[in-house]
C-alpha positions as a printed NumPy array, in Angstrom:
array([[ 11.256,  11.9  , -77.398],
       [ 10.242,   9.643, -74.292],
       [ 11.183,   5.729, -75.328],
       [  9.645,   3.021, -73.529],
       [ 12.222,   1.497, -70.831],
       [ 13.165,  -1.482, -73.213],
       [ 14.672,   0.873, -75.817],
       [ 17.163,   2.192, -73.024],
       [ 19.395,  -0.589, -73.928],
       [ 22.35 ,  -1.376, -75.992],
       [ 21.683,  -3.033, -79.816],
       [ 23.842,  -5.92 , -79.608],
       [ 21.073,  -7.226, -76.413],
       [ 18.339,  -7.324, -79.333],
       [ 21.086,  -9.038, -81.442],
       [ 21.783, -11.776, -79.208],
       [ 17.611, -11.762, -78.308],
       [ 17.158, -12.496, -81.847],
       [ 19.7  , -15.519, -81.915],
       [ 17.837, -16.614, -78.757],
       [ 14.313, -16.61 , -80.272],
       [ 14.969, -17.819, -83.369],
       [ 16.804, -21.105, -82.403],
       [ 14.312, -21.284, -79.246],
       [ 17.076, -20.784, -77.069],
       [ 15.664, -17.458, -76.003],
       [ 12.718, -20.   , -73.591],
       [ 15.557, -21.701, -71.577],
       [ 15.84 , -20.788, -68.045],
       [ 19.071, -19.055, -66.917],
       [ 20.666, -16.702, -64.226],
       [ 22.726, -13.392, -64.608],
       [ 24.427, -11.573, -62.072],
       [ 25.703,  -8.165, -61.366],
       [ 28.948,  -7.462, -59.338],
       [ 32.133,  -5.591, -59.474],
       [ 35.541,  -7.206, -60.127],
       [ 37.265,  -4.591, -58.036],
       [ 36.576,  -1.245, -56.474],
       [ 37.429,   1.635, -57.633],
       [ 41.518,   2.737, -57.103],
       [ 41.788,   3.286, -53.295],
       [ 38.456,   2.851, -52.069],
       [ 37.715,   0.515, -49.278],
       [ 34.095,  -0.045, -49.551],
       [ 31.108,   0.668, -52.133],
       [ 27.487,   1.672, -51.154],
       [ 24.847,   0.31 , -53.205],
       [ 22.538,   2.96 , -54.19 ],
       [ 19.733,   2.981, -57.688],
       [ 17.433,   0.055, -56.885],
       [ 14.654,   2.645, -55.705],
       [ 14.97 ,   3.749, -59.865],
       [ 15.748,   0.571, -61.072],
       [ 13.106,  -2.1  , -59.785],
       [  9.82 ,   0.257, -61.364],
       [ 12.013,   0.277, -64.851],
       [ 12.301,  -3.516, -64.596],
       [  9.093,  -4.323, -63.573],
       [  7.815,  -2.064, -66.638],
       [ 10.137,  -2.991, -69.431],
       [  8.306,  -3.082, -72.24 ],
       [  8.72 ,  -2.163, -76.454],
       [  5.792,  -0.444, -77.546],
       [  4.189,  -0.911, -80.976],
       [  6.018,   2.146, -83.083],
       [  9.311,   0.895, -81.537],
       [  8.955,  -2.602, -82.346],
       [  8.585,  -1.172, -86.024],
       [ 11.423,   0.96 , -85.773],
       [ 13.602,  -1.861, -84.662],
       [ 12.67 ,  -4.061, -87.11 ],
       [ 12.937,  -1.325, -89.835],
       [ 16.521,  -0.668, -88.912],
       [ 17.321,  -4.282, -89.211],
       [ 17.574,  -4.814, -85.109],
       [ 15.713,  -7.591, -84.746],
       [ 13.74 , -10.197, -87.249],
       [ 10.112, -11.293, -87.856],
       [  9.939, -13.573, -85.154],
       [ 11.965, -11.694, -82.596],
       [  9.36 ,  -8.263, -83.241],
       [  6.641, -10.763, -82.257],
       [  8.338, -11.869, -79.064],
       [  8.723,  -8.197, -78.416],
       [  5.54 ,  -6.975, -78.854],
       [  4.464,  -8.946, -76.065],
       [  7.372,  -8.771, -73.835],
       [  7.389,  -8.061, -69.924],
       [  9.634,  -9.402, -67.511],
       [  8.166, -12.338, -65.607],
       [ 11.26 , -13.864, -63.858],
       [ 12.759, -13.051, -60.139],
       [ 15.27 , -10.904, -58.756],
       [ 16.857, -10.907, -55.461],
       [ 20.018,  -8.416, -54.528],
       [ 21.368,  -6.505, -51.771],
       [ 19.125,  -3.815, -50.019],
       [ 19.602,  -0.451, -51.433],
       [ 22.102,   1.183, -49.048],
       [ 24.25 ,  -1.731, -48.252],
       [ 27.607,  -2.269, -48.42 ],
       [ 29.379,  -4.429, -51.43 ],
       [ 33.134,  -5.607, -51.999],
       [ 34.891,  -6.746, -54.975],
       [ 32.619,  -9.948, -56.198],
       [ 29.735,  -9.37 , -54.361],
       [ 26.384, -10.584, -55.703],
       [ 24.642,  -7.521, -55.665],
       [ 22.203,  -8.406, -58.061],
       [ 20.737, -11.872, -59.562],
       [ 18.133, -12.071, -62.204],
       [ 16.651, -15.262, -62.635],
       [ 14.014, -16.093, -65.681],
       [ 14.397, -17.003, -69.017],
       [ 17.432, -16.453, -71.219],
       [ 15.425, -13.875, -73.599],
       [ 14.119, -11.743, -70.785],
       [ 17.22 , -11.643, -68.771],
       [ 19.566, -10.643, -71.459],
       [ 17.814,  -7.634, -72.25 ],
       [ 18.247,  -5.891, -68.952],
       [ 21.822,  -5.464, -68.862],
       [ 22.05 ,  -2.314, -69.904],
       [ 19.349,  -0.912, -67.687],
       [ 20.468,  -2.637, -65.009],
       [ 24.101,  -1.45 , -65.196],
       [ 22.974,   2.362, -66.588],
       [ 21.442,   2.701, -63.089],
       [ 23.482,   0.916, -60.723],
       [ 26.679,   2.097, -62.031],
       [ 25.773,   5.893, -61.782],
       [ 23.586,   5.709, -58.62 ],
       [ 26.029,   3.556, -56.567],
       [ 29.265,   5.905, -57.968],
       [ 27.754,   8.883, -56.444],
       [ 26.205,   7.253, -53.093],
       [ 29.733,   5.674, -52.689],
       [ 31.787,   9.013, -53.058],
       [ 28.727,  11.031, -51.165],
       [ 29.24 ,   8.402, -48.051],
       [ 32.869,   9.256, -48.197],
       [ 32.261,  12.891, -48.103],
       [ 29.283,  12.248, -44.985],
       [ 32.179,  10.471, -43.254],
       [ 34.6  ,  13.189, -43.714],
       [ 32.094,  16.076, -42.578],
       [ 31.962,  14.381, -38.917],
       [ 28.092,  15.04 , -38.499],
       [ 27.975,  18.495, -40.162],
       [ 25.229,  18.586, -42.69 ],
       [ 25.801,  18.626, -46.566],
       [ 23.712,  20.084, -49.317],
       [ 24.195,  18.412, -52.712],
       [ 24.352,  20.884, -55.337],
       [ 25.909,  19.728, -58.405],
       [ 22.812,  19.992, -60.846],
       [ 24.834,  22.453, -63.178],
       [ 27.558,  19.824, -63.366],
       [ 25.916,  17.098, -64.86 ],
       [ 23.12 ,  16.175, -67.225],
       [ 19.873,  17.065, -66.484],
       [ 18.229,  13.77 , -65.097],
       [ 21.41 ,  12.613, -63.858],
       [ 21.37 ,  15.644, -61.697],
       [ 18.009,  14.623, -59.801],
       [ 19.286,  10.897, -59.532],
       [ 22.536,  11.941, -57.78 ],
       [ 20.579,  13.839, -55.727],
       [ 18.69 ,  11.138, -54.897],
       [ 21.514,   8.964, -54.349],
       [ 23.583,  11.52 , -52.323],
       [ 20.661,  12.012, -50.21 ],
       [ 20.845,   8.004, -49.632],
       [ 24.274,   8.205, -48.609],
       [ 23.614,  10.277, -45.948],
       [ 23.414,  14.595, -47.123],
       [ 20.97 ,  16.255, -45.692],
       [ 19.595,  18.12 , -48.755],
       [ 19.443,  19.077, -52.397],
       [ 19.499,  22.489, -54.548],
       [ 17.69 ,  20.264, -57.042],
       [ 14.155,  20.974, -57.071],
       [ 13.075,  17.828, -59.251],
       [ 14.958,  15.498, -56.819],
       [ 12.285,  17.286, -54.084],
       [  9.169,  16.456, -56.155],
       [ 10.192,  13.113, -57.778],
       [ 12.184,  11.174, -54.977],
       [ 11.043,  13.348, -51.652],
       [ 14.481,  15.038, -50.938],
       [ 14.824,  17.989, -48.92 ],
       [ 15.616,  21.225, -51.239],
       [ 17.394,  24.204, -49.982],
       [ 18.679,  27.173, -51.954],
       [ 19.03 ,  30.654, -51.313],
       [ 20.979,  33.153, -53.656],
       [ 23.833,  33.079, -55.955],
       [ 26.231,  36.002, -56.875],
       [ 24.265,  37.589, -59.704],
       [ 21.752,  38.253, -57.06 ],
       [ 23.879,  40.489, -55.425],
       [ 25.268,  41.772, -58.44 ],
       [ 21.807,  42.864, -59.308],
       [ 21.377,  45.794, -57.091],
       [ 23.204,  48.9  , -56.303],
       [ 24.715,  47.936, -53.066],
       [ 25.193,  44.616, -51.069],
       [ 23.088,  45.855, -48.263],
       [ 20.003,  46.394, -50.693],
       [ 20.502,  42.712, -51.779],
       [ 20.527,  41.53 , -48.46 ],
       [ 17.598,  43.808, -47.224],
       [ 15.645,  42.3  , -50.566],
       [ 16.535,  38.62 , -48.943],
       [ 15.591,  39.184, -45.591],
       [ 12.498,  40.737, -46.725],
       [ 11.645,  37.879, -48.724],
       [ 13.168,  34.966, -46.754],
       [ 13.364,  36.217, -43.212],
       [ 16.21 ,  36.658, -40.915],
       [ 17.079,  32.59 , -40.435],
       [ 18.125,  33.422, -44.391],
       [ 21.781,  32.325, -45.541],
       [ 23.512,  35.674, -47.14 ],
       [ 26.06 ,  34.964, -49.417],
       [ 29.018,  37.261, -48.562],
       [ 31.9  ,  36.915, -50.293],
       [ 30.971,  38.977, -53.971],
       [ 33.031,  41.924, -53.116],
       [ 34.729,  41.631, -49.531],
       [ 34.2  ,  38.687, -46.975],
       [ 34.667,  41.071, -43.671],
       [ 32.68 ,  43.769, -45.277],
       [ 30.376,  41.641, -46.498],
       [ 29.67 ,  40.007, -43.116],
       [ 29.081,  43.05 , -41.222],
       [ 26.908,  44.378, -43.786],
       [ 24.617,  41.017, -43.273],
       [ 24.53 ,  41.263, -39.595],
       [ 23.766,  45.021, -39.935],
       [ 20.844,  44.082, -42.227],
       [ 19.621,  40.659, -40.621],
       [ 20.766,  41.665, -37.13 ],
       [ 22.277,  39.279, -34.448],
       [ 19.774,  36.397, -35.479],
       [ 20.817,  36.07 , -39.248],
       [ 20.908,  32.251, -39.571],
       [ 23.632,  31.787, -41.972],
       [ 26.664,  33.5  , -44.138],
       [ 27.877,  31.462, -47.312],
       [ 31.812,  31.545, -48.109],
       [ 32.312,  30.617, -51.909],
       [ 35.803,  31.678, -52.199],
       [ 39.243,  31.999, -50.762],
       [ 41.343,  29.872, -48.326],
       [ 38.302,  28.388, -46.393],
       [ 39.757,  27.454, -43.062],
       [ 41.386,  30.714, -42.852],
       [ 38.017,  32.396, -44.282],
       [ 35.737,  30.287, -41.811],
       [ 38.21 ,  31.25 , -38.945],
       [ 38.02 ,  35.172, -39.432],
       [ 34.395,  34.858, -40.517],
       [ 33.628,  33.074, -36.69 ],
       [ 35.646,  35.601, -34.989],
       [ 33.758,  38.764, -36.293],
       [ 30.475,  36.955, -36.011],
       [ 30.797,  36.814, -32.486],
       [ 32.107,  39.885, -31.882],
       [ 28.963,  41.545, -33.479],
       [ 27.049,  39.664, -31.367],
       [ 25.613,  36.847, -33.964],
       [ 27.023,  33.912, -32.21 ],
       [ 24.341,  31.647, -33.363],
       [ 24.966,  32.71 , -37.204],
       [ 26.244,  29.463, -38.898],
       [ 28.665,  29.618, -41.419],
       [ 28.356,  27.679, -44.639],
       [ 31.05 ,  26.831, -46.949],
       [ 31.137,  25.922, -50.909],
       [ 33.576,  25.995, -53.901],
       [ 35.015,  22.713, -55.181],
       [ 34.609,  20.296, -52.243],
       [ 35.256,  16.692, -51.987],
       [ 36.173,  14.409, -49.246],
       [ 40.086,  15.429, -49.233],
       [ 38.865,  18.962, -48.662],
       [ 35.888,  18.494, -46.052],
       [ 38.727,  16.562, -44.227],
       [ 41.606,  19.091, -44.119],
       [ 38.672,  21.156, -42.83 ],
       [ 37.766,  19.506, -39.7  ],
       [ 39.175,  21.5  , -37.305],
       [ 37.814,  24.835, -38.933],
       [ 34.444,  26.672, -37.264],
       [ 32.426,  25.163, -40.333],
       [ 28.991,  24.63 , -39.657],
       [ 27.94 ,  23.043, -43.016],
       [ 29.017,  22.265, -46.449],
       [ 27.595,  22.518, -50.442],
       [ 29.333,  20.287, -52.49 ],
       [ 28.803,  20.103, -56.366],
       [ 30.577,  18.73 , -58.985],
       [ 32.626,  16.325, -57.376],
       [ 29.825,  14.606, -55.751],
       [ 27.944,  14.461, -59.04 ],
       [ 31.007,  12.925, -60.817],
       [ 31.583,  10.059, -58.23 ],
       [ 34.701,  12.529, -56.627],
       [ 36.826,  11.126, -59.75 ],
       [ 35.033,   7.755, -60.01 ],
       [ 31.824,   8.078, -62.229],
       [ 31.111,   4.382, -62.344],
       [ 31.129,   1.581, -59.896],
       [ 32.222,  -0.756, -62.567],
       [ 29.501,  -3.139, -61.931],
       [ 29.489,  -5.895, -64.555],
       [ 26.255,  -8.091, -65.335],
       [ 27.357, -11.764, -66.532],
       [ 25.436, -14.953, -67.252],
       [ 26.411, -17.411, -64.346],
       [ 24.196, -20.239, -65.174],
       [ 21.581, -21.494, -68.272],
       [ 19.857, -24.525, -68.876],
       [ 20.338, -26.249, -72.284],
       [ 16.625, -26.929, -72.96 ],
       [ 13.34 , -25.809, -71.068],
       [ 13.388, -28.628, -68.8  ],
       [ 16.89 , -29.524, -68.289],
       [ 18.958, -28.141, -64.769],
       [ 20.709, -25.435, -65.002],
       [ 24.453, -25.413, -65.573],
       [ 26.959, -23.133, -63.987],
       [ 29.024, -20.903, -66.741],
       [ 32.017, -18.657, -66.225],
       [ 34.567, -16.492, -68.57 ],
       [ 37.98 , -17.102, -67.83 ],
       [ 39.146, -13.947, -69.736],
       [ 42.308, -12.72 , -68.45 ],
       [ 41.595,  -9.782, -65.953],
       [ 38.14 , -10.661, -66.392],
       [ 37.345, -13.989, -65.17 ],
       [ 33.992, -14.611, -63.317],
       [ 32.556, -17.411, -61.141],
       [ 30.015, -19.789, -62.357],
       [ 26.782, -20.927, -60.434],
       [ 24.017, -18.616, -58.603],
       [ 25.842, -17.349, -55.596],
       [ 24.111, -16.497, -51.946],
       [ 26.203, -14.1  , -50.04 ],
       [ 26.64 , -14.295, -46.337],
       [ 28.097, -12.089, -43.806],
       [ 30.114, -12.383, -40.256],
       [ 29.968,  -9.733, -37.727],
       [ 32.428,  -9.171, -34.55 ],
       [ 30.93 ,  -6.772, -31.882],
       [ 28.689,  -5.405, -34.698],
       [ 31.536,  -4.874, -36.96 ],
       [ 31.477,  -6.39 , -40.288],
       [ 34.32 ,  -9.058, -40.547],
       [ 33.626, -11.434, -43.647],
       [ 31.795, -11.617, -46.735],
       [ 31.654, -15.006, -48.683],
       [ 29.19 , -16.784, -51.081],
       [ 27.718, -20.175, -51.51 ],
       [ 26.681, -21.836, -54.819],
       [ 23.047, -22.985, -54.86 ],
       [ 22.274, -22.576, -51.218],
       [ 18.773, -21.624, -51.677],
       [ 16.879, -21.891, -48.396],
       [ 19.28 , -20.389, -45.951],
       [ 17.898, -17.424, -43.595],
       [ 21.635, -15.878, -43.115],
       [ 21.513, -14.497, -46.892],
       [ 22.833, -10.666, -47.292],
       [ 20.071, -10.707, -50.583],
       [ 16.285, -10.147, -50.159],
       [ 13.456, -10.58 , -52.868],
       [ 12.99 ,  -7.581, -54.937],
       [ 10.917,  -8.868, -57.613],
       [  8.885, -11.805, -58.141],
       [  6.973, -12.866, -61.348],
       [  8.167,  -9.386, -62.832],
       [  6.367,  -7.882, -59.893],
       [  8.053,  -5.53 , -57.114],
       [  7.959,  -7.207, -53.367],
       [ 10.455,  -4.767, -52.204],
       [  9.266,  -1.414, -51.732],
       [ 11.394,   0.649, -48.491],
       [ 10.375,   4.373, -48.097],
       [ 13.851,   6.664, -49.246],
       [ 14.163,   7.276, -45.339],
       [ 14.551,   3.658, -44.57 ],
       [ 17.044,   3.271, -47.378],
       [ 18.82 ,   5.868, -45.941],
       [ 18.549,   4.807, -42.446],
       [ 19.91 ,   1.316, -43.737],
       [ 23.08 ,   3.138, -45.357],
       [ 23.639,   4.603, -42.242],
       [ 23.47 ,   1.648, -40.31 ],
       [ 25.676,  -0.262, -43.068],
       [ 28.458,   2.373, -42.419],
       [ 28.272,   2.022, -39.055],
       [ 29.193,  -1.791, -39.397],
       [ 32.853,  -0.483, -40.856],
       [ 35.559,  -0.022, -38.714],
       [ 37.507,   3.189, -38.419],
       [ 39.972,   2.313, -40.788],
       [ 37.559,   1.33 , -43.578],
       [ 35.894,   4.645, -43.079],
       [ 39.481,   6.577, -43.704],
       [ 39.11 ,   8.685, -46.977],
       [ 43.072,   8.204, -47.577],
       [ 43.483,   5.382, -50.436],
       [ 43.755,   1.902, -49.285],
       [ 42.702,  -2.078, -50.306],
       [ 39.063,  -2.895, -50.041],
       [ 37.915,  -3.91 , -46.193],
       [ 37.029,  -7.021, -47.681],
       [ 37.131,  -9.193, -50.811],
       [ 33.844, -11.77 , -51.007],
       [ 34.904, -15.362, -51.591],
       [ 33.62 , -18.899, -52.059],
       [ 32.671, -20.322, -48.827],
       [ 34.002, -23.992, -50.286],
       [ 37.161, -21.953, -51.178],
       [ 38.044, -21.878, -47.05 ]])
C-alpha cells in the first residue's frame, strides 16, 4: 500500500506534535539542524547525498484523509491534531549544503526553519533519506578514489531492499560511479545502465561457445563475455574465437583477481585481442580495489559493499532543535542538549570554509550570521517550495570538485581522523 510522505515517520513525531498543537506551541517559530557528531570510524570525510530525493518529499509532505482517520482511530493523535494534519503542508524555509558537498563532524548540513509543529514532523524522513544516501555516497567516493580513474559499475541491487537499490545506485553515481545495473535507477534518475549476462546464461547452453555465440549475435562483438563459468583460460580462448579480436571485454568474477587479470591480459594480447578490456567483480570494496591498483584491470563491478556503505550503512546524521520562540511573536532563543556524548550546540549556524591554493583547510560556523556571502549553505526551499534543483550531472560534477579539494592524506582509504572538524568561529 502506498502512503503519503507524512506517514514516512516515527510515531513519536506525531505524539509530540499532538502536545504542541494542544498547548498552542505548534505555531511558535523554531529551527532544527541536521549534522553528524562524528564520522564512521576511520573515515576522513563524508559526502552528502540524497537532497535530490529528499526535497520533493518535503515539498509534498502531506497526510491524506484516510491516513488522518487511521491516526485518530489508533490514538496516535487527538481531534485537534487531526484537524491540523488535514490541512498540513510544510511552509517553512530550508537551507543546506549542496548535494555532493563534503561534510565533517558538526557541519550543519541542513537547516530547517518554520513553526515548531511543521518542523518537528520532518525528522524521520530527513534522516531516513540523508543517512542512507550519504552513507552510500561516502563509501562509493572512496572506491572511486581507489579505482584511479577506472570506471566502476554499481551492481548491488540483489543485496538490499528493492527501493534502497534504486537510491543506492543514484548515490553511487553522484559519488563518481560510471553506471549501474539497476534499470529503475536509469528510468527514475537517469543513471546510465549496463549489464550483459550471468553464469546462468552460460549454463543454459550445452557449451560455453554456444552461449557466447548467442550473446554476440544479440549484443554485438562489443559486449562483455563472462569467462569464469568453467575455466578462465579456456573461457578467454573461446570468447576470442567466437567474437574475434575486437571483443569488447571479458569479465572475471572469481579467483585471485590480481593474478587472473595478469594472466588474462597476457593471453588476450597473445590472441591479438589487445583492445579487449578486463572487468572484474566479486566482493570488491575500496580496500580490495586499492590492492588491485597495479593489476591490468580496466573496470570494476561493485555490489554488496557499496549498497551497504562498506561497513557503515548509516552516516549517523541527527536532527536537533537548536532554536525556538516562546510565543508566536517572541524572538528565537538557542537551545542545546548537554547529554554525555550527545551534546549539541545551540543557535542557528552558518558554515564558512577556508581554502589554500584550492585545498580545503578549515570549516567554521557562526551563530545567527545571516547575510554573509561566504556561507557554505544554499537556499533549498522557500515557503515550502523548492528553489534549488540542480541536474544529477551538476550534482555529480560538484561531488567531483569537492573531492578534488581534499589533500591526498584525506583521500587515503586507510583509517585516520577526520580531515576537519567544524568549530565555532567565536571560539577561535
